[in-house]
Coordinates of C-alpha atoms in Angstrom, one line a residue:
Chain A
M620 CA -45.5 4.5 -2.7
N621 CA -46.6 0.9 -3.0
T622 CA -44.5 -1.5 -5.0
R623 CA -46.4 -4.2 -6.7
G624 CA -45.6 -7.4 -8.6
L625 CA -42.4 -8.1 -6.6
R626 CA -42.8 -11.6 -5.5
S627 CA -39.0 -12.1 -5.7
Q628 CA -38.5 -9.4 -3.1
L629 CA -40.9 -11.0 -0.6
K630 CA -38.1 -13.1 0.8
D631 CA -36.6 -10.0 2.2
S632 CA -39.7 -9.0 4.2
V633 CA -39.6 -9.0 7.9
P634 CA -40.8 -12.3 9.4
V635 CA -43.9 -11.7 11.4
T636 CA -42.8 -11.5 15.0
G637 CA -46.3 -12.5 16.1
M638 CA -47.6 -12.9 19.5
G639 CA -45.0 -14.7 21.5
P640 CA -44.9 -14.3 25.2
Q641 CA -43.5 -11.0 26.3
V642 CA -40.0 -11.9 27.4
G643 CA -38.2 -9.7 29.9
A644 CA -34.6 -9.2 30.5
Y645 CA -33.8 -12.8 31.5
G646 CA -35.7 -14.6 28.8
V647 CA -38.8 -15.4 30.8
Q648 CA -42.2 -13.9 31.2
D649 CA -41.8 -10.5 32.8
T650 CA -44.7 -10.7 35.3
L651 CA -43.9 -7.5 37.0
R652 CA -44.3 -5.3 33.9
S653 CA -46.7 -7.1 31.7
G654 CA -48.8 -9.1 34.1
F655 CA -49.7 -12.7 34.1
S656 CA -49.4 -14.5 30.8
S657 CA -52.5 -16.0 29.1
V658 CA -51.6 -18.6 26.5
K659 CA -54.8 -18.2 24.5
N660 CA -54.5 -14.4 24.2
E661 CA -51.0 -14.5 23.0
L662 CA -50.7 -17.5 20.7
L663 CA -53.6 -16.6 18.4
P664 CA -54.0 -13.1 16.9
S665 CA -57.6 -12.1 17.7
H666 CA -58.1 -10.0 14.6
A667 CA -57.2 -10.8 11.0
L668 CA -55.4 -7.5 10.5
E669 CA -53.5 -7.4 13.8
L670 CA -50.4 -9.0 12.6
S671 CA -50.3 -7.5 9.2
E672 CA -50.8 -4.0 10.5
K673 CA -48.1 -4.4 13.2
N674 CA -45.4 -5.0 10.6
F675 CA -46.9 -3.2 7.6
Q676 CA -44.6 -0.2 7.6
L677 CA -41.5 -2.4 8.1
N678 CA -42.5 -4.7 5.3
Q679 CA -43.1 -1.9 2.9
D680 CA -39.8 -0.3 3.7
K681 CA -38.0 -3.6 3.2
M682 CA -39.6 -4.2 -0.2
N683 CA -38.9 -0.6 -1.3
F684 CA -35.3 -0.7 -0.2
S685 CA -34.6 -4.0 -1.9
T686 CA -36.2 -2.7 -5.2
L687 CA -34.1 0.4 -4.9
R688 CA -31.0 -1.6 -4.4
N689 CA -31.7 -3.7 -7.5
I690 CA -32.3 -0.7 -9.7
Q691 CA -29.8 1.9 -8.5
G692 CA -27.2 0.0 -6.6
L693 CA -26.4 -0.4 -2.9
H694 CA -25.6 3.3 -2.3
A695 CA -29.3 4.3 -2.7
P696 CA -30.9 2.4 0.2
L697 CA -27.8 2.9 2.3
K698 CA -27.9 6.7 2.0
L699 CA -31.7 6.7 2.6
Q700 CA -31.4 4.6 5.7
M701 CA -28.6 6.8 7.0
E702 CA -30.9 9.8 6.6
Y703 CA -33.8 8.0 8.2
R704 CA -31.6 7.1 11.2
A705 CA -30.5 10.7 11.6
A706 CA -34.0 12.0 11.3
R707 CA -35.4 9.5 13.8
Q708 CA -33.1 10.8 16.5
I709 CA -34.6 14.3 16.3
Q710 CA -37.2 14.0 19.0
R711 CA -38.0 15.1 22.5
L712 CA -37.9 12.9 25.7
P713 CA -40.2 9.8 25.4
F714 CA -43.1 11.1 27.5
L715 CA -43.3 14.4 25.6
Q716 CA -44.9 15.0 22.3
S717 CA -42.5 15.0 19.4
S718 CA -43.6 16.0 15.9
H719 CA -41.3 13.8 13.9
L720 CA -41.3 16.4 11.2
A721 CA -38.0 15.5 9.6
L722 CA -38.8 11.8 9.5
D723 CA -42.3 12.5 8.1
T724 CA -40.9 14.7 5.4
L725 CA -38.3 12.1 4.4
K726 CA -40.8 9.3 4.3
G727 CA -43.4 11.4 2.4
N728 CA -46.0 11.1 5.1
D729 CA -46.4 14.9 5.1
E730 CA -48.2 14.7 1.8
S731 CA -50.7 12.0 2.6
I732 CA -53.4 11.3 5.1
S733 CA -54.2 7.8 6.3
F734 CA -55.7 6.1 9.3
E735 CA -52.4 6.7 11.3
D736 CA -53.1 10.4 11.3
I737 CA -56.8 10.2 12.3
L738 CA -57.1 7.3 14.7
N739 CA -55.3 7.0 18.0
D740 CA -53.4 10.3 17.7
P741 CA -50.7 10.2 20.4
A742 CA -51.3 13.9 21.0
Q743 CA -54.8 13.0 22.3
S744 CA -53.8 9.9 24.2
E745 CA -55.7 9.5 27.5
M746 CA -52.9 7.5 29.1
V747 CA -49.8 9.3 30.3
G748 CA -46.7 7.3 31.2
E749 CA -44.7 7.9 34.3
P750 CA -41.8 10.1 33.0
H751 CA -39.0 8.5 34.9
I752 CA -40.0 4.9 33.9
M753 CA -40.4 5.9 30.3
V754 CA -36.9 7.5 30.1
E755 CA -35.3 4.6 31.9
Y756 CA -37.0 2.1 29.5
K757 CA -35.8 4.1 26.5
L758 CA -32.3 4.2 27.7
G759 CA -32.3 0.5 28.4
L760 CA -31.7 0.9 32.1
M761 CA -34.9 -0.8 33.1
Chain B
M111 CA -52.7 10.7 35.7
A112 CA -49.4 9.0 35.0
L113 CA -49.6 5.3 34.7
S114 CA -46.6 3.2 35.5
N115 CA -47.3 0.4 33.1
V116 CA -47.1 2.5 30.0
L117 CA -43.6 2.2 28.7
E118 CA -43.9 3.8 25.3
T119 CA -46.4 6.1 23.7
P120 CA -49.1 3.9 22.0
A121 CA -48.8 3.6 18.2
S122 CA -51.2 5.6 16.1
G123 CA -53.6 3.9 13.7
F124 CA -55.9 1.0 14.4
N125 CA -56.0 -0.4 18.0
F126 CA -56.9 -4.1 18.3
E127 CA -57.1 -4.2 22.1
N128 CA -60.8 -4.8 22.4
V129 CA -61.2 -7.5 19.7
S130 CA -60.9 -10.4 22.1
R131 CA -63.3 -8.7 24.5
N132 CA -65.8 -8.2 21.7
V133 CA -65.6 -11.8 20.6
A134 CA -66.1 -13.0 24.2
L135 CA -69.1 -10.6 24.6
D136 CA -70.8 -11.6 21.4
G137 CA -72.7 -14.6 22.7
L138 CA -72.5 -13.8 26.4
L139 CA -75.2 -11.2 26.9
E140 CA -78.5 -12.8 27.9
G141 CA -77.5 -16.2 26.6
G142 CA -77.0 -15.2 23.0
H143 CA -80.2 -13.2 22.6
T144 CA -78.6 -9.8 22.6
K145 CA -76.4 -9.2 19.5
A146 CA -74.0 -6.4 18.7
P147 CA -75.6 -3.5 16.7
K148 CA -75.4 -4.0 13.0
P149 CA -73.5 -1.3 11.0
M150 CA -75.6 0.7 8.6
K151 CA -75.2 -0.7 5.1
T152 CA -76.3 1.1 2.0
G153 CA -77.8 -2.1 0.2
T154 CA -77.7 -0.1 -2.9
T155 CA -78.0 0.2 -6.6
I156 CA -75.3 2.4 -8.1
A157 CA -74.5 2.6 -11.8
G158 CA -72.2 4.6 -14.1
V159 CA -72.0 5.1 -17.9
V160 CA -69.3 6.7 -20.0
C161 CA -70.8 8.8 -22.8
K162 CA -69.5 11.1 -25.5
D163 CA -69.0 14.2 -23.5
G164 CA -68.3 12.8 -20.0
V165 CA -69.4 10.4 -17.4
V166 CA -72.9 9.9 -15.8
L167 CA -73.2 8.4 -12.4
G168 CA -76.4 7.4 -10.7
A169 CA -77.5 6.0 -7.3
D170 CA -80.6 5.4 -5.2
T171 CA -81.0 7.0 -1.8
R172 CA -81.9 4.2 0.7
A173 CA -79.7 3.2 3.6
T174 CA -80.7 0.1 5.6
S175 CA -79.7 -1.1 9.0
G176 CA -80.7 -4.7 9.2
E177 CA -84.3 -4.8 8.1
V178 CA -85.1 -1.2 8.8
V179 CA -84.6 1.7 6.4
A180 CA -82.3 3.9 8.3
D181 CA -82.0 6.8 5.9
K182 CA -84.4 7.7 3.1
M183 CA -82.4 10.5 1.6
C184 CA -78.9 9.1 1.9
A185 CA -76.3 10.8 -0.4
K186 CA -74.3 8.0 -2.1
I187 CA -72.5 10.0 -4.7
H188 CA -69.5 11.5 -2.9
Y189 CA -67.3 14.3 -4.0
I190 CA -63.6 13.4 -4.7
S191 CA -62.3 16.4 -6.6
P192 CA -63.8 19.0 -9.0
N193 CA -63.5 16.5 -11.9
M194 CA -64.3 13.2 -10.1
Y195 CA -67.2 11.8 -8.2
C196 CA -67.5 8.4 -6.5
C197 CA -70.6 6.3 -5.8
G198 CA -70.3 4.0 -2.8
A199 CA -72.0 0.7 -1.9
G200 CA -71.4 -1.4 1.2
T201 CA -71.1 -0.2 4.7
A202 CA -72.1 3.4 4.8
A203 CA -69.4 4.6 7.2
D204 CA -66.7 2.8 5.3
T205 CA -67.6 4.4 2.0
E206 CA -67.9 7.9 3.5
K207 CA -64.6 7.7 5.3
T208 CA -62.7 6.1 2.4
T209 CA -63.9 8.7 -0.1
D210 CA -63.2 11.5 2.4
L211 CA -59.6 10.2 2.8
L212 CA -59.2 9.9 -0.9
S213 CA -60.5 13.4 -1.5
S214 CA -58.1 14.9 1.2
N215 CA -55.1 13.0 -0.3
L216 CA -55.9 14.3 -3.8
T217 CA -56.4 17.8 -2.6
I218 CA -53.0 17.7 -0.9
F219 CA -51.5 16.3 -4.1
S220 CA -53.0 19.0 -6.3
M221 CA -51.8 21.7 -4.0
T222 CA -48.2 20.5 -3.8
S223 CA -47.8 19.6 -7.4
G224 CA -50.1 22.2 -9.0
R225 CA -51.8 19.7 -11.2
N226 CA -55.3 18.3 -11.4
P227 CA -55.4 14.7 -10.2
R228 CA -56.1 12.0 -12.8
V229 CA -58.6 9.3 -12.3
V230 CA -56.0 6.5 -12.4
M231 CA -54.3 8.2 -9.4
A232 CA -57.5 8.1 -7.4
V233 CA -58.0 4.5 -8.3
N234 CA -54.5 3.5 -7.3
I235 CA -54.8 5.2 -4.0
L236 CA -58.1 3.4 -3.3
Q237 CA -56.8 0.1 -4.4
D238 CA -53.7 0.3 -2.1
M239 CA -55.8 1.3 0.8
L240 CA -58.5 -1.3 0.4
F241 CA -56.0 -4.1 -0.3
R242 CA -54.0 -3.2 2.8
Y243 CA -57.0 -3.8 5.0
K244 CA -57.9 -7.1 3.3
G245 CA -61.5 -6.4 2.8
Q246 CA -62.3 -5.5 6.3
I247 CA -63.3 -2.1 5.0
G248 CA -66.5 -3.0 3.2
A249 CA -66.6 -0.4 0.5
S250 CA -67.5 -1.2 -3.2
L251 CA -67.0 2.0 -5.2
I252 CA -67.7 3.3 -8.6
L253 CA -65.3 6.1 -9.5
G254 CA -66.0 8.3 -12.5
G255 CA -64.2 11.3 -13.7
V256 CA -63.0 13.5 -16.6
D257 CA -59.4 14.4 -16.9
C258 CA -56.8 15.4 -19.5
T259 CA -56.6 11.8 -20.8
G260 CA -60.4 11.4 -21.3
N261 CA -63.5 10.1 -19.6
H262 CA -63.0 7.2 -17.2
L263 CA -65.1 4.9 -15.2
Y264 CA -63.6 2.5 -12.7
T265 CA -64.9 0.1 -10.1
V266 CA -63.0 -0.8 -6.9
G267 CA -64.0 -3.8 -4.9
P268 CA -63.7 -4.2 -1.1
Y269 CA -60.6 -6.4 -1.5
G270 CA -58.8 -4.1 -3.8
S271 CA -59.8 -5.3 -7.3
I272 CA -60.3 -2.8 -10.0
D273 CA -62.0 -2.9 -13.4
N274 CA -62.1 -0.2 -16.1
V275 CA -65.2 -0.5 -18.2
P276 CA -67.6 1.8 -20.1
Y277 CA -70.7 0.9 -18.0
L278 CA -71.0 -0.5 -14.5
A279 CA -73.4 -1.3 -11.7
M280 CA -72.6 -2.3 -8.1
G281 CA -74.5 -2.9 -4.9
S282 CA -77.2 -5.4 -4.0
G283 CA -79.4 -4.2 -7.0
D284 CA -76.6 -4.5 -9.5
L285 CA -77.9 -7.5 -11.4
A286 CA -81.2 -5.7 -12.2
A287 CA -79.4 -2.6 -13.2
L288 CA -76.8 -4.4 -15.3
G289 CA -79.6 -6.1 -17.3
I290 CA -80.8 -2.7 -18.4
L291 CA -77.3 -1.4 -19.1
E292 CA -76.3 -4.5 -21.1
D293 CA -79.5 -4.1 -23.2
R294 CA -79.3 -0.5 -24.2
F295 CA -75.7 0.7 -23.8
K296 CA -74.0 2.0 -27.0
P297 CA -70.6 3.5 -27.1
N298 CA -70.4 7.4 -27.5
M299 CA -74.0 8.1 -26.5
E300 CA -75.4 11.6 -26.2
L301 CA -75.7 13.1 -22.7
E302 CA -79.5 13.0 -22.4
E303 CA -79.6 9.5 -23.6
A304 CA -77.0 8.4 -21.1
K305 CA -78.9 10.1 -18.3
E306 CA -82.1 8.3 -19.2
L307 CA -80.2 5.0 -19.4
V308 CA -78.7 5.4 -15.9
R309 CA -82.1 6.5 -14.6
D310 CA -83.7 3.4 -16.0
A311 CA -81.0 1.2 -14.6
I312 CA -81.3 2.6 -11.1
H313 CA -85.1 2.4 -11.4
S314 CA -85.0 -1.3 -12.2
G315 CA -82.7 -1.8 -9.2
I316 CA -85.1 0.0 -7.0
M317 CA -88.0 -2.1 -8.3
S318 CA -86.3 -5.5 -8.0
D319 CA -84.2 -5.1 -4.9
L320 CA -85.4 -4.6 -1.3
G321 CA -82.2 -2.9 -0.2
S322 CA -82.6 0.0 -2.8
G323 CA -85.4 2.5 -2.9
N324 CA -86.7 6.0 -2.6
N325 CA -85.2 8.7 -4.8
I326 CA -82.7 8.6 -7.7
D327 CA -79.6 10.9 -7.7
I328 CA -77.8 11.6 -10.9
C329 CA -74.3 13.2 -11.3
V330 CA -73.1 14.3 -14.7
I331 CA -69.4 15.0 -15.0
T332 CA -68.2 16.8 -18.2
K333 CA -65.1 18.8 -19.1
Q334 CA -67.1 22.0 -18.5
G335 CA -68.1 21.0 -15.0
V336 CA -70.3 18.9 -12.8
D337 CA -74.1 18.8 -12.6
Y338 CA -75.2 17.0 -9.4
I339 CA -78.9 16.6 -9.6
R340 CA -80.3 15.5 -6.3
P341 CA -83.0 14.2 -6.6
Y342 CA -83.3 13.5 -10.3
Q343 CA -86.5 11.6 -9.7
E344 CA -88.5 11.4 -6.5
S345 CA -90.1 8.1 -5.5
E346 CA -93.9 7.8 -6.1
Y347 CA -94.4 6.4 -2.7
K348 CA -93.9 9.4 -0.5
D349 CA -95.5 9.3 2.9
K350 CA -97.9 12.0 3.8
R351 CA -96.8 12.9 7.3
Q352 CA -98.2 16.1 8.8
R353 CA -95.1 16.9 11.0
R354 CA -97.2 19.2 13.1
Y355 CA -99.4 17.7 15.7
K356 CA -100.5 20.7 17.7
Y357 CA -104.1 21.5 17.8
R358 CA -105.3 24.9 16.4
P359 CA -106.6 27.3 19.0
G360 CA -110.4 27.0 18.9
T361 CA -110.5 23.2 18.3
T362 CA -112.1 22.6 21.7
S363 CA -115.3 24.7 22.2
I364 CA -115.6 26.6 25.5
L365 CA -118.8 25.7 27.4
T366 CA -118.7 27.9 30.5
E367 CA -116.4 30.6 31.8
K368 CA -115.9 31.7 35.5
I369 CA -113.5 34.5 36.5
V370 CA -112.3 34.7 40.1
P371 CA -110.3 37.9 40.8
L372 CA -107.3 37.4 43.2
E373 CA -107.1 40.2 45.8
L374 CA -103.5 41.0 46.8
E375 CA -102.3 43.7 49.1
V376 CA -98.7 45.1 49.2
V377 CA -97.1 44.0 52.5
Q378 CA -93.5 45.0 52.1
E379 CA -91.6 47.0 49.5
T380 CA -87.8 47.0 49.2
V381 CA -85.7 48.8 46.6
Q382 CA -82.3 47.4 45.7
R383 CA -80.0 49.6 43.6
M384 CA -78.3 47.9 40.7
H385 CA -74.8 49.2 39.9
T386 CA -74.7 49.6 36.2
A387 CA -71.3 51.1 35.5

């Protein structure tokens, strides 16, 4: 669902995090994990859609939740976000394929097809991550 | 092979990793003489008219890739749902994929809700999708259909703008086609009259625009059903290719004939049994 004509809600949208240098644990460039930094590559987005696509879902959710809050009161987005949080936790270990079925059903993604379902399907990804490293990254140990 | 630099599974959807590489490569190869291949555009004339009993859509069938005609029998009228068809102008792949996605979404909707989709729903889905991608998807579409609220004709631009009008033309030949439509359109026309009008509009687009040509397709949508006439009119300039370039036996006359028998004698004979069980 796309909400339209809501300029007043735009102040709630997520500020574009953009292409800052990848900071590691100590606030400086994490050379070991993300390689040498190149200022030109990181300051300017190379494609017009790169930034807007990165935050598209977040912005949509924020706009929808704030509309819902204005129409139905605070309980509506609170309840929905609680359900989203619970559904997001139903998944396998990070390096395995999880279907996200509950989350998709809640968000309504099971009744529509968009480019997220066709392009870059994680089930057919050619790159596999090292299991130990992925789990440690997810748990915040690394 | 497990890579140690992948910390999370990559997000699905568009991947912008190669954009900076492409930009760098653009002028690099052979000092700027080699350019990236151009996408196939449909450089088109498409038109639509609302008549008394339904909607008539028309399109030419030429697809160009730069200055070359890439496809002489391109199908530009795409199926959306049993009561809706969509003509597409712009980049050929974009129109095909966008209309495919739209058709799939509407099928899912009609299966889950048990209702026939309305034309406004299709237009809204298209508008959302095209606006989200800020015109990078180069698809100008004319959507026509008949539903429970009446006969509708909409146009959707590549940046997400829509327009609801009784007659329309899009594509590179739209100015020529619009001239014909503006001159002869009347509200509540008969079906045959509307078909002739659309045919004439596409014909003028073909005559006046280099990007349109070859045959004319017509699609008539009414409450009773859809009549997709392809081709409605074939172009007068058909090439006479033979398609078979083999010579018939007897084309070359035989002058002399000499037969030399080859004498062979059996030297060795071995029998091997095959086990067929």
